[in-house]
Short mmCIF file of C-alpha atoms and ligand atoms in Angstrom, two decimals:
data_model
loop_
_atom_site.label_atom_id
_atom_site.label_comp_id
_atom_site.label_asym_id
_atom_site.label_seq_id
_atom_site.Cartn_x
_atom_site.Cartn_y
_atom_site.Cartn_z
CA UNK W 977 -37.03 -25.36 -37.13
CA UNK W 978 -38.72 -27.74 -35.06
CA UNK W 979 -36.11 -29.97 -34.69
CA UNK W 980 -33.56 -27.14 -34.13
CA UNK W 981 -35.62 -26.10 -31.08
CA UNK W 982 -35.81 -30.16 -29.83
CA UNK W 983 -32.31 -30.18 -29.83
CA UNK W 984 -31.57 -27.01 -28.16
CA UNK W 985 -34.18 -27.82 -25.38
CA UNK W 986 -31.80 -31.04 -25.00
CA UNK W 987 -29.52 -28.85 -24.53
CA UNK W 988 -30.63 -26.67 -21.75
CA UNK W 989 -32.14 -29.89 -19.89
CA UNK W 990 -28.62 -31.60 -19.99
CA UNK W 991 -27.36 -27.97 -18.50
CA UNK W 992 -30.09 -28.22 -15.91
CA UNK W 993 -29.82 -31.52 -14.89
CA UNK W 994 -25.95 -30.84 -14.30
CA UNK W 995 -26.51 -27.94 -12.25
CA UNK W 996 -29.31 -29.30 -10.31
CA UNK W 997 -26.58 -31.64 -8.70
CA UNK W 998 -24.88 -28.74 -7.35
CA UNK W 999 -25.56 -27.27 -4.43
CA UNK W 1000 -27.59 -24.52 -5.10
CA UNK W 1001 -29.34 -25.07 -7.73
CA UNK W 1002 -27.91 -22.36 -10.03
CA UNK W 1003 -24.98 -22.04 -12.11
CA UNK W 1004 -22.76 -18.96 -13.70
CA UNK W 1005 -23.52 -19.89 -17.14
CA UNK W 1006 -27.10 -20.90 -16.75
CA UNK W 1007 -28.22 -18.59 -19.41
CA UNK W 1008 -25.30 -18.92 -21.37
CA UNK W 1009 -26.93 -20.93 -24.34
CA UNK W 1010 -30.63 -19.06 -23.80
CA UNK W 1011 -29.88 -15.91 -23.54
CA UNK W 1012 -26.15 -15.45 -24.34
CA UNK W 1013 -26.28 -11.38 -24.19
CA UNK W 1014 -27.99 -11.35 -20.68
CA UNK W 1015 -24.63 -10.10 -18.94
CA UNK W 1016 -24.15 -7.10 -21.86
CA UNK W 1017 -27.55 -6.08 -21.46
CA UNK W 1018 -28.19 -5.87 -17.80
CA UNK W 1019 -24.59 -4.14 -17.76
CA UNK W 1020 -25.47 -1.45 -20.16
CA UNK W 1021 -28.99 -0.19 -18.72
CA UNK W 1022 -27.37 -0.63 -15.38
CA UNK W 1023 -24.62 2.09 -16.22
CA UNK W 1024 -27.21 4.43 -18.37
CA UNK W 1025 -29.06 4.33 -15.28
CA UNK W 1026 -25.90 5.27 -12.60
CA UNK W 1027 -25.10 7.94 -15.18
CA UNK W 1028 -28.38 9.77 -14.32
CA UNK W 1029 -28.93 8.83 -10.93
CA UNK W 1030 -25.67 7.64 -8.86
CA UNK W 1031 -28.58 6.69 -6.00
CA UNK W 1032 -29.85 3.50 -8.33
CA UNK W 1033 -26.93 1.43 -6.82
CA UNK W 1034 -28.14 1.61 -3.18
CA UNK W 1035 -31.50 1.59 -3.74
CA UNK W 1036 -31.22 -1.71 -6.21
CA UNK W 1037 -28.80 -3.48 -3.11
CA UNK W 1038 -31.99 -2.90 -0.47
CA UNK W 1039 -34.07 -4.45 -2.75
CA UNK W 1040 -31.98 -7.21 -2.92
CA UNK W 1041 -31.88 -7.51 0.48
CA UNK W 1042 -35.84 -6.58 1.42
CA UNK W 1043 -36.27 -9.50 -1.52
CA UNK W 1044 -33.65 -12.00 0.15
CA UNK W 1045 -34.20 -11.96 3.63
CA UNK W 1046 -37.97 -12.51 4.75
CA UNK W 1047 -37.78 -15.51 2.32
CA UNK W 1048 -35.39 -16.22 -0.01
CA UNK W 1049 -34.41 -14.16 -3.58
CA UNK W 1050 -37.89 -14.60 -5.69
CA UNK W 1051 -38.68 -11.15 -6.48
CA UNK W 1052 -41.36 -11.62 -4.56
CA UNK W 1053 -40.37 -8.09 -3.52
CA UNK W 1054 -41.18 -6.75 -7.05
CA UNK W 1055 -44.75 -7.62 -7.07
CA UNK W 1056 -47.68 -4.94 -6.79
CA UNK W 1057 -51.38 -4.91 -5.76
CA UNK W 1058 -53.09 -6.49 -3.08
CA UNK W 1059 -50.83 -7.56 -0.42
CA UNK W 1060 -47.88 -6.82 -1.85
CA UNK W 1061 -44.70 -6.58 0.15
CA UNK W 1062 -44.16 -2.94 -1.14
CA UNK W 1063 -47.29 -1.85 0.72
CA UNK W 1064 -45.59 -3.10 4.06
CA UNK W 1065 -43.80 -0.96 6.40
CA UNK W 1066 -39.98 -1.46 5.19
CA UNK W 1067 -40.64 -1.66 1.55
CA UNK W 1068 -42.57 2.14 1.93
CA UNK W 1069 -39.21 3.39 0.61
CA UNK W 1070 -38.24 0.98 -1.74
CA UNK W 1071 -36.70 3.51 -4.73
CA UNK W 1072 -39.43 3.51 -8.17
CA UNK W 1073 -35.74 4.55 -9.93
CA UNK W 1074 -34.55 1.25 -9.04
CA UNK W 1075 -37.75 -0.93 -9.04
CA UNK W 1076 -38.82 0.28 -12.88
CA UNK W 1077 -34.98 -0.23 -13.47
CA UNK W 1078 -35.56 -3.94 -12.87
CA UNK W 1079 -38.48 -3.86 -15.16
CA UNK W 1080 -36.95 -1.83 -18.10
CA UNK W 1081 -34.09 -4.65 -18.02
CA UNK W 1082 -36.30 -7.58 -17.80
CA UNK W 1083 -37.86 -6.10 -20.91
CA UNK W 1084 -34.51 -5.51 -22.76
CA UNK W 1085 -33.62 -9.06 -21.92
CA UNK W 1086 -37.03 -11.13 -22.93
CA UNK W 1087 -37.09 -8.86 -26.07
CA UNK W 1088 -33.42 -10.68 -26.99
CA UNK W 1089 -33.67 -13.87 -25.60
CA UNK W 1090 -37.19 -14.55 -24.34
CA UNK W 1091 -38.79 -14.99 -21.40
CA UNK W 1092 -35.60 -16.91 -20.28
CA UNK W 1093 -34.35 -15.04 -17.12
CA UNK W 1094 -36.13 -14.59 -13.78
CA UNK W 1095 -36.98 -11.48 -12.45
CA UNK W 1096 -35.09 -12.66 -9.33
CA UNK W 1097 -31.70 -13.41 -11.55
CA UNK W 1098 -32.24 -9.52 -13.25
CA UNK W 1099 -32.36 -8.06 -9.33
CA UNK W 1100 -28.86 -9.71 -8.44
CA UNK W 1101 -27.43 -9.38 -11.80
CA UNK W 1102 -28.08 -5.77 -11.91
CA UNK W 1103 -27.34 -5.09 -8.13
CA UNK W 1104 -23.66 -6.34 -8.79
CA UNK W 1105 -23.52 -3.82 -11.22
CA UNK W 1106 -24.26 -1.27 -9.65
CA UNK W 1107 -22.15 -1.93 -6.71
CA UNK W 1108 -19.11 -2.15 -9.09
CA UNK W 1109 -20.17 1.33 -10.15
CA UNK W 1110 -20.49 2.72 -6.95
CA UNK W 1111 -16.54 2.05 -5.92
CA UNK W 1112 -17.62 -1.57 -4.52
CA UNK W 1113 -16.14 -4.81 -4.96
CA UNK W 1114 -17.52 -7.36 -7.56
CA UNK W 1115 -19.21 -10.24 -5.96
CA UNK W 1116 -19.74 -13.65 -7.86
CA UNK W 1117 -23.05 -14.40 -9.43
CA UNK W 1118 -24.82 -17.66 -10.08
CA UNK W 1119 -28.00 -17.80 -11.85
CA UNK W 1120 -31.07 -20.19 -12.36
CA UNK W 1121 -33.56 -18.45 -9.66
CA UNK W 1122 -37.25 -18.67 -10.52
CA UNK W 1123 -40.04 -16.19 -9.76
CA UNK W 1124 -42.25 -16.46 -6.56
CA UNK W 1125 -45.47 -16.96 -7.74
CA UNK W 1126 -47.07 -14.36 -4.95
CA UNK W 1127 -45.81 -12.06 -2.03
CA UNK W 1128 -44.46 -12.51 1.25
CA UNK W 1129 -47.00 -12.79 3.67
CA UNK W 1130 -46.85 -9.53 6.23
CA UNK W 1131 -44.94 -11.73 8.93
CA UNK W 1132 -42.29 -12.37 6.45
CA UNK W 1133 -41.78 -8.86 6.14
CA UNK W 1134 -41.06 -8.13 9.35
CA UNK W 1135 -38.78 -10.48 10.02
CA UNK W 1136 -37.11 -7.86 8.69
CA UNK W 1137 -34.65 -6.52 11.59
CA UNK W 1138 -35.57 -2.43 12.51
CA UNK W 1139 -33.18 0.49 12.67
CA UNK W 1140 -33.90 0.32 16.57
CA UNK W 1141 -32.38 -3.46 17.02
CA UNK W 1142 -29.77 -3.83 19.61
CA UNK W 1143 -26.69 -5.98 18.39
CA UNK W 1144 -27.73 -9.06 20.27
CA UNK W 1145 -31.27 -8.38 18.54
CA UNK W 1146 -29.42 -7.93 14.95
CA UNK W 1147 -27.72 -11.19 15.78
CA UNK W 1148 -30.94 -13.02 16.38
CA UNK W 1149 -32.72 -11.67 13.68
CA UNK W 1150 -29.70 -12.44 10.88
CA UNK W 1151 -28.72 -15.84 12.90
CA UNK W 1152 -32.46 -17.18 12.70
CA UNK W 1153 -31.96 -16.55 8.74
CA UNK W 1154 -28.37 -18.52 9.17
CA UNK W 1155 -26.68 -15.92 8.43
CA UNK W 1156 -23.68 -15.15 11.20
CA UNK W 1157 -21.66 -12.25 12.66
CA UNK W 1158 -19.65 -11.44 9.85
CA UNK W 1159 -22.43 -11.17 7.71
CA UNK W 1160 -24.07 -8.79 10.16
CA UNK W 1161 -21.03 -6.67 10.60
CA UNK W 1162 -20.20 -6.76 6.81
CA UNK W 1163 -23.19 -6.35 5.04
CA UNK W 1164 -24.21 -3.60 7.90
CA UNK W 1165 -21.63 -2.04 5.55
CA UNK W 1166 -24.40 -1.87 2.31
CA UNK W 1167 -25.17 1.80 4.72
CA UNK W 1168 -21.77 3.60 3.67
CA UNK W 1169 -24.19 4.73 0.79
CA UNK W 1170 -27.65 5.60 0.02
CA UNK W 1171 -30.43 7.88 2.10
CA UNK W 1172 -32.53 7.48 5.18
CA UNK W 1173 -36.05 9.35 6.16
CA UNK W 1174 -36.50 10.73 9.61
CA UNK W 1175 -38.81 7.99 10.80
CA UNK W 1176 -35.85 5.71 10.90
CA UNK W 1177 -33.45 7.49 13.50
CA UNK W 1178 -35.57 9.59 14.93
CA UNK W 1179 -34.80 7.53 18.10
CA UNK W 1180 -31.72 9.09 17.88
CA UNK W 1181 -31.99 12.57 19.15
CA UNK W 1182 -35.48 12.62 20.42
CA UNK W 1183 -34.18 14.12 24.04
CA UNK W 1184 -36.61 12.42 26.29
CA UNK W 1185 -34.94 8.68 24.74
CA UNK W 1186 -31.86 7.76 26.47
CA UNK W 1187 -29.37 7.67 23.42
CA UNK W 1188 -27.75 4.39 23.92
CA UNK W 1189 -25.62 4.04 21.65
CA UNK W 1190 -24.11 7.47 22.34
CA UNK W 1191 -24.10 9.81 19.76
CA UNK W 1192 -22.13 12.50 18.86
CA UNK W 1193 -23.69 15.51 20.41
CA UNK W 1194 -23.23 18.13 17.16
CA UNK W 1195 -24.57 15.43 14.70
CA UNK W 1196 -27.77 14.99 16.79
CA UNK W 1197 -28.34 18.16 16.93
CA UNK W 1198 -27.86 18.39 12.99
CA UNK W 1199 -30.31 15.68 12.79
CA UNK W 1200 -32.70 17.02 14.62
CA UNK W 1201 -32.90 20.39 12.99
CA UNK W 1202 -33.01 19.07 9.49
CA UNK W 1203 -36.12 16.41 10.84
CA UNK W 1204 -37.79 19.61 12.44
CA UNK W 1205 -38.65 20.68 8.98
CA UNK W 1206 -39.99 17.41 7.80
CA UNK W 1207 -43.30 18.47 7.03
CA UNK W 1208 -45.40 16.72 5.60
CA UNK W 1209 -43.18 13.80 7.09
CA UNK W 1210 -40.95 11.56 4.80
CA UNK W 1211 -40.15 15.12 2.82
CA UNK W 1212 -36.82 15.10 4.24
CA UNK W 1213 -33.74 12.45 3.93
CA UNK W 1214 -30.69 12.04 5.17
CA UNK W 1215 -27.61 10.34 3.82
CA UNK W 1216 -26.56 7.17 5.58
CA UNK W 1217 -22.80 8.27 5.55
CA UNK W 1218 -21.82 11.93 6.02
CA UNK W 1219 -18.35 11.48 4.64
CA UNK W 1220 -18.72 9.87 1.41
CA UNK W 1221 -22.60 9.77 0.86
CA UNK W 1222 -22.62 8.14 -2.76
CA UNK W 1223 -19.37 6.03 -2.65
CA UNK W 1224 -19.25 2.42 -1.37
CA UNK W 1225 -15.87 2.52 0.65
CA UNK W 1226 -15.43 1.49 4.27
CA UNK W 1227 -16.48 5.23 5.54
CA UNK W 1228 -19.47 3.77 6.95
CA UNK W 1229 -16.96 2.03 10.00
CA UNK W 1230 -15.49 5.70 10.31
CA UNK W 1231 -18.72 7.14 11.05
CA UNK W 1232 -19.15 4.61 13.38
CA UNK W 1233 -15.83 5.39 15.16
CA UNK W 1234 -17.14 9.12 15.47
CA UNK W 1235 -20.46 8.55 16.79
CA UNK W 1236 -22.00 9.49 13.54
CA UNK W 1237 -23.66 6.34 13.00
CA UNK W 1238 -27.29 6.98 11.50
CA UNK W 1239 -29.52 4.14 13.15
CA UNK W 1240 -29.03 2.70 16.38
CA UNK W 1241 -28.32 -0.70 14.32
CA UNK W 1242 -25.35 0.81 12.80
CA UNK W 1243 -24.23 2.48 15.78
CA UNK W 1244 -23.82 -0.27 18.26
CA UNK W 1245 -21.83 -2.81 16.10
CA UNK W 1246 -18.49 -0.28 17.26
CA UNK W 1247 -19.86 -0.45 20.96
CA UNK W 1248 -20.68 -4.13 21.54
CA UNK W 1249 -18.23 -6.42 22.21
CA UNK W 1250 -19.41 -9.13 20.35
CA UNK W 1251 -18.59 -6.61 17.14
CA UNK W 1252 -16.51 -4.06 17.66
CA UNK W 1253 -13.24 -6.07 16.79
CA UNK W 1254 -14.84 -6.84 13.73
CA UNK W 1255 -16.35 -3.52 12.83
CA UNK W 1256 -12.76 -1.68 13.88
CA UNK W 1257 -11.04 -3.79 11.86
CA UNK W 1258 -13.01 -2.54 8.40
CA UNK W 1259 -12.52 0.50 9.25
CA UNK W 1260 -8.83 0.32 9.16
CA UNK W 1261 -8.91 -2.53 6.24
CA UNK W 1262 -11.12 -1.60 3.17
CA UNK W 1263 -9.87 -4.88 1.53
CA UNK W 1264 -11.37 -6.60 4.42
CA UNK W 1265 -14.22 -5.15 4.43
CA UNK W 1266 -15.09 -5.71 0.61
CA UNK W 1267 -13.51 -9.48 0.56
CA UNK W 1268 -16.20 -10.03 3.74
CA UNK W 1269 -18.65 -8.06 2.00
CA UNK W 1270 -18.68 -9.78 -1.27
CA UNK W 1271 -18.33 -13.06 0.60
CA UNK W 1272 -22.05 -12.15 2.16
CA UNK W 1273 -23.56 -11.01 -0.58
CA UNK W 1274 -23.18 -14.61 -2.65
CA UNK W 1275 -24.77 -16.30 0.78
CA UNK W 1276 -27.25 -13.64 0.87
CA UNK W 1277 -28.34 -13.82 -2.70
CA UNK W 1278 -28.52 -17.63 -2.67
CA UNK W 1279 -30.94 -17.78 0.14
CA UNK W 1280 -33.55 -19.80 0.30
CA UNK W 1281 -33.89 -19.63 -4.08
CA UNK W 1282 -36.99 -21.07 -6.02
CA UNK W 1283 -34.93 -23.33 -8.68
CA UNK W 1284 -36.03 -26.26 -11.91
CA UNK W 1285 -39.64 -25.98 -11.75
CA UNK W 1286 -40.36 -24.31 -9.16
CA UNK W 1287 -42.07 -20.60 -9.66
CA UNK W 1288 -42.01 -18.98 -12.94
CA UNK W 1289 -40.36 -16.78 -15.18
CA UNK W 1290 -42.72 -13.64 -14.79
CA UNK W 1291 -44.04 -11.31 -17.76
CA UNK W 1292 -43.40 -8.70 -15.61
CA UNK W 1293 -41.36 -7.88 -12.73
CA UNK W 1294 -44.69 -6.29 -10.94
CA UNK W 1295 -47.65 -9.24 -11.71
CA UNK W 1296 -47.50 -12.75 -11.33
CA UNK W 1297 -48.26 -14.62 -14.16
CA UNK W 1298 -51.58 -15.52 -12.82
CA UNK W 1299 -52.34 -11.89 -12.89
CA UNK W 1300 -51.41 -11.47 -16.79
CA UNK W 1301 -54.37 -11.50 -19.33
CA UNK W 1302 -54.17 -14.11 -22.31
CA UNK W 1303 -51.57 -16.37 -21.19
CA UNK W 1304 -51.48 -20.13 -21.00
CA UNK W 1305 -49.95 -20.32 -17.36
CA UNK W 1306 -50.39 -24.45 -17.09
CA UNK W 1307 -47.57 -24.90 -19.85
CA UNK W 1308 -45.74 -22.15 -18.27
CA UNK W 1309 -41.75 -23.47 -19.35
CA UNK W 1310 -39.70 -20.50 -18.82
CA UNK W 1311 -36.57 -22.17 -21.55
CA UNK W 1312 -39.80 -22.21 -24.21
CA UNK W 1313 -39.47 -18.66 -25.27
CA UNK W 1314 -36.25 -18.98 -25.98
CA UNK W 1315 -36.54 -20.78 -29.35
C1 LIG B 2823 -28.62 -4.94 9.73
C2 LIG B 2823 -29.88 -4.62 9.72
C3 LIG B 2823 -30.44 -3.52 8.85
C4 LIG B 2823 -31.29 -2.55 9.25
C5 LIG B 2823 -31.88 -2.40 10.65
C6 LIG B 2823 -31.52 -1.69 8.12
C7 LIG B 2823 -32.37 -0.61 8.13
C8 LIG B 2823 -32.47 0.32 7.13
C9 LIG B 2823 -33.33 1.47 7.16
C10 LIG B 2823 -34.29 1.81 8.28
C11 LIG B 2823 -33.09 2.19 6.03
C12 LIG B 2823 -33.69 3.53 5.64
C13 LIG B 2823 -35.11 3.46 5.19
C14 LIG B 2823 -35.64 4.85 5.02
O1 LIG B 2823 -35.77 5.55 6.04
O2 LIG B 2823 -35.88 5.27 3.88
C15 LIG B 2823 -32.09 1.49 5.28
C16 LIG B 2823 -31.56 1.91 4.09
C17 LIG B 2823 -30.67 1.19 3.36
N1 LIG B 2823 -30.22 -0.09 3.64
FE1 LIG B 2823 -30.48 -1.08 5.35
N2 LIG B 2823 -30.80 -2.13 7.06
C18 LIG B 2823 -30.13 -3.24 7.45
C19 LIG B 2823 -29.34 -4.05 6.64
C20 LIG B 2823 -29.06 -3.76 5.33
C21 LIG B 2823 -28.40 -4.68 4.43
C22 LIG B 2823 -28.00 -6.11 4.78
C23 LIG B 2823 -28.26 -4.02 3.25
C24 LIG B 2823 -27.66 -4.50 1.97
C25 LIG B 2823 -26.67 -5.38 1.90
C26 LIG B 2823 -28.81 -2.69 3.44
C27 LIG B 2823 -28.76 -1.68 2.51
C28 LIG B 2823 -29.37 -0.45 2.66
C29 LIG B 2823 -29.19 0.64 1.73
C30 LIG B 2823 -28.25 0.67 0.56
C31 LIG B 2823 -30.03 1.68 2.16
C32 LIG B 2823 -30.26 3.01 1.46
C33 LIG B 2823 -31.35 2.81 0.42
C34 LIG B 2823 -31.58 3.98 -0.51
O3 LIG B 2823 -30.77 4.90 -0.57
O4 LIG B 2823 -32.60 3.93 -1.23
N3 LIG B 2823 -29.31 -2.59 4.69
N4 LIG B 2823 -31.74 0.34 5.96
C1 LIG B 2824 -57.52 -6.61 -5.19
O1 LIG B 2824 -58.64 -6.91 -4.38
C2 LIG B 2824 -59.86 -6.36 -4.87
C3 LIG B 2824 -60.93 -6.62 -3.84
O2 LIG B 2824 -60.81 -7.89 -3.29
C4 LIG B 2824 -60.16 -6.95 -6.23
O3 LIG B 2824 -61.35 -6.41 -6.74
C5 LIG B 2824 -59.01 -6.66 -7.18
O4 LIG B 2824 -59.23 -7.28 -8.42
C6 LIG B 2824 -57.70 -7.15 -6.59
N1 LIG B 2824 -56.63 -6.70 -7.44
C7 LIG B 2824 -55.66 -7.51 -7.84
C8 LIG B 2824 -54.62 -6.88 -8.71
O5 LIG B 2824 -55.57 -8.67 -7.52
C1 LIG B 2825 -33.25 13.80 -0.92
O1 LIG B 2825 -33.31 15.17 -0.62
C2 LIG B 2825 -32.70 15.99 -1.60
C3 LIG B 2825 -32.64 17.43 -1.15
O2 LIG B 2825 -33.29 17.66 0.02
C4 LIG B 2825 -33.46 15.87 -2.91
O3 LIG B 2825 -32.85 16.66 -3.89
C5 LIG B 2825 -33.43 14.42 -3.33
O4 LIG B 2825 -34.23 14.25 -4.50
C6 LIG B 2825 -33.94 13.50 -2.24
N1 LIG B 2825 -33.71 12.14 -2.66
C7 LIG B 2825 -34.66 11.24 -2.74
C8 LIG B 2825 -34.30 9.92 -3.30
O5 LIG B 2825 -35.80 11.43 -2.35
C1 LIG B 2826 -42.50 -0.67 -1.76
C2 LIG B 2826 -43.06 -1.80 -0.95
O1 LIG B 2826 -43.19 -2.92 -1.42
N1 LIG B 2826 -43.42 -1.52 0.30
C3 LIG B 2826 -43.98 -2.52 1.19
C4 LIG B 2826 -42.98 -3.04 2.13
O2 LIG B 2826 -43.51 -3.88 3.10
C5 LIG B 2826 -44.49 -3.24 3.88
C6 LIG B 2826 -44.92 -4.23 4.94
O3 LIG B 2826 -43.90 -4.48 5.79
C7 LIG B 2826 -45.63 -2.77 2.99
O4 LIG B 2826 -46.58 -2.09 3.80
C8 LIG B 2826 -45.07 -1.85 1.94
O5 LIG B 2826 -46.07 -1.51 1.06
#
């Protein structure tokens, strides 16, 4: 038995070492000898969940994103308690479906295989998924991430660009995390699905704010009759994209076209010129769109990762492992479990 686990930790430290020569750190089959059902499980719970609740797959792609971008994909996003990133501004309407999603799969997996797989690995895993469910295009996946060990601080969090940004604003926000234009105009595209609350594009149709970018006059005034009645406020949401609301397609650029963009962020990518070619052109090409789209989402997912020793393999999606009662955390070796 012993010996049996020696050699299989051999094993996964030759597959280590070989993918910590690669660029990122990760690899597709990094879990292939620990935890070779990883891909079947996440898959199934994934689709049980869609089946109930079609809104799981944009709600699990902004947490991938409010995890990725302040600083890098470490679920760092998933923890709770003090200072947690949830309790900050953007996160306020991070989904529960999605978040105890994440959880219910981690628990699936580490009951098969282990405490083998990262939190951070379960959130892209299961947000390409979903995406795949939702009509969108299937984006490659490499895996190895580790767990952050504790939240974002707060200025992290709001690096995190608001629906009020201007294009050259959006640019500076997504350039200063290296990603470029046609990640902005692309993955701007993630809003052809999923819900807003009135606080976000209220800015919108409040009269006495000069609505630059214009807006269509009739959709305004939609908007601002449904947000009249948003009592007590965050009641009320509003679907991102009026034509197809649960469907990732390139409908989003169409709204655009019509003034029927739902933030001023969205909005101004078919006004500026730094965009609008770019932003047109998915809206005439959906195969564009999704080959760009994908594209982003493998750069977005592999920013800035925690990778070999670094971080943990969490317990649970929602505590570090600091946080857990009874545990040895100085021998923390997340292939261990495995045997
Ligand atoms: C470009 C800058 C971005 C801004 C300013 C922005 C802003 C927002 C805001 C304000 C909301 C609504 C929050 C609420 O009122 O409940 C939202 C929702 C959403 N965002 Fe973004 N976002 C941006 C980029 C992204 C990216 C890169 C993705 C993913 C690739 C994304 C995916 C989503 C999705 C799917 C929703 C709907 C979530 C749900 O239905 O639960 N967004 N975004
Ligand atoms: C949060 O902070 C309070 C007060 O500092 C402390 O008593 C509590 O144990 C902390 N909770 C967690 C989960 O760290
Ligand atoms: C959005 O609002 C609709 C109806 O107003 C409601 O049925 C739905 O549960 C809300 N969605 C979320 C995620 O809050
Ligand atoms: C659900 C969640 O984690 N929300 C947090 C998002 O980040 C803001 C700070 O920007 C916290 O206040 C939220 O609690």
């Amino acid at each position: 038995m012993a010996s049996r686990a020696a050699a299989a930790l051999v094993v996964v430290a030759l597959a280590c070492a070989a993918v910590h020569s690669a660029a990122a750190g990760l690899s597709p089959d990094f879990h292939a000898v620990s935890c070779p059902d990883l891909e079947h499980i996440v898959k199934y719970h994934v689709a049980e969940a869609f089946r109930k609740d079609v809104g799981v797959a944009p709600a699990l792609i902004r947490i991938l994103f409010h995890d990725c971008f302040p600083q890098g994909c470490d679920a760092s996003v998933l923890l709770t308690g003090n200072n947690s990133e949830q309790g900050m501004g953007p996160n306020l309407t991070l989904r529960p479906v999605a978040l105890n999603l994440i959880e219910s799969i981690r628990a699936a997996v580490h009951r098969a295989c282990g405490r083998t797989v990262s939190c951070a690995d379960l959130t892209v895993l299961a947000t390409r998924d979903s995406l795949v469910l939702a009509g969108g295009p299937h984006f490659d996946v490499a895996l190895g991430r580790r767990d952050a060990l504790a939240p974002a601080s707060q200025d992290l969090v709001f690096t995190l660009p608001a629906p009020s940004f201007t294009v050259p604003e959006l640019l500076k926000s997504f350039g200063d995390r290296n990603l470029d234009k046609a990640d902005l105009v692309s993955l701007s595209g993630a809003h052809t699905f999923g819900i807003a609350h009135c606080s976000s594009f209220s800015d919108r149709f409040t009269p006495d704010v000069d609505t630059n970018p214009a807006i269509d006059p009739n959709f305004a005034a939609k908007l601002k009759a449904k947000c009249a009645k948003d009592v007590p406020a965050g009641t009320v949401n509003q679907t991102l994209d009026v034509r197809t609301p649960d469907v990732f397609d390139n409908k989003y650029y169409f709204d655009l076209i019509a003034k029927q963009g739902l933030f001023k962020s969205d909005q101004g990518l078919i006004v500026h010129p730094d965009t609008t070619r770019m932003a047109t052109r998915f809206s005439l090409n959906q195969g564009a769109f999704f080959e760009q789209f994908a594209k982003s989402m493998v750069k977005m997912s592999n920013m800035d990762l925690l990778t070999g020793s670094q971080g943990e393999i969490r317990f649970n999606c929602a505590v570090p492992n600091s946080r857990v009662e009874g545990i040895e955390t100085a021998s923390d070796e997340g292939h261990a479990a495995a045997m």
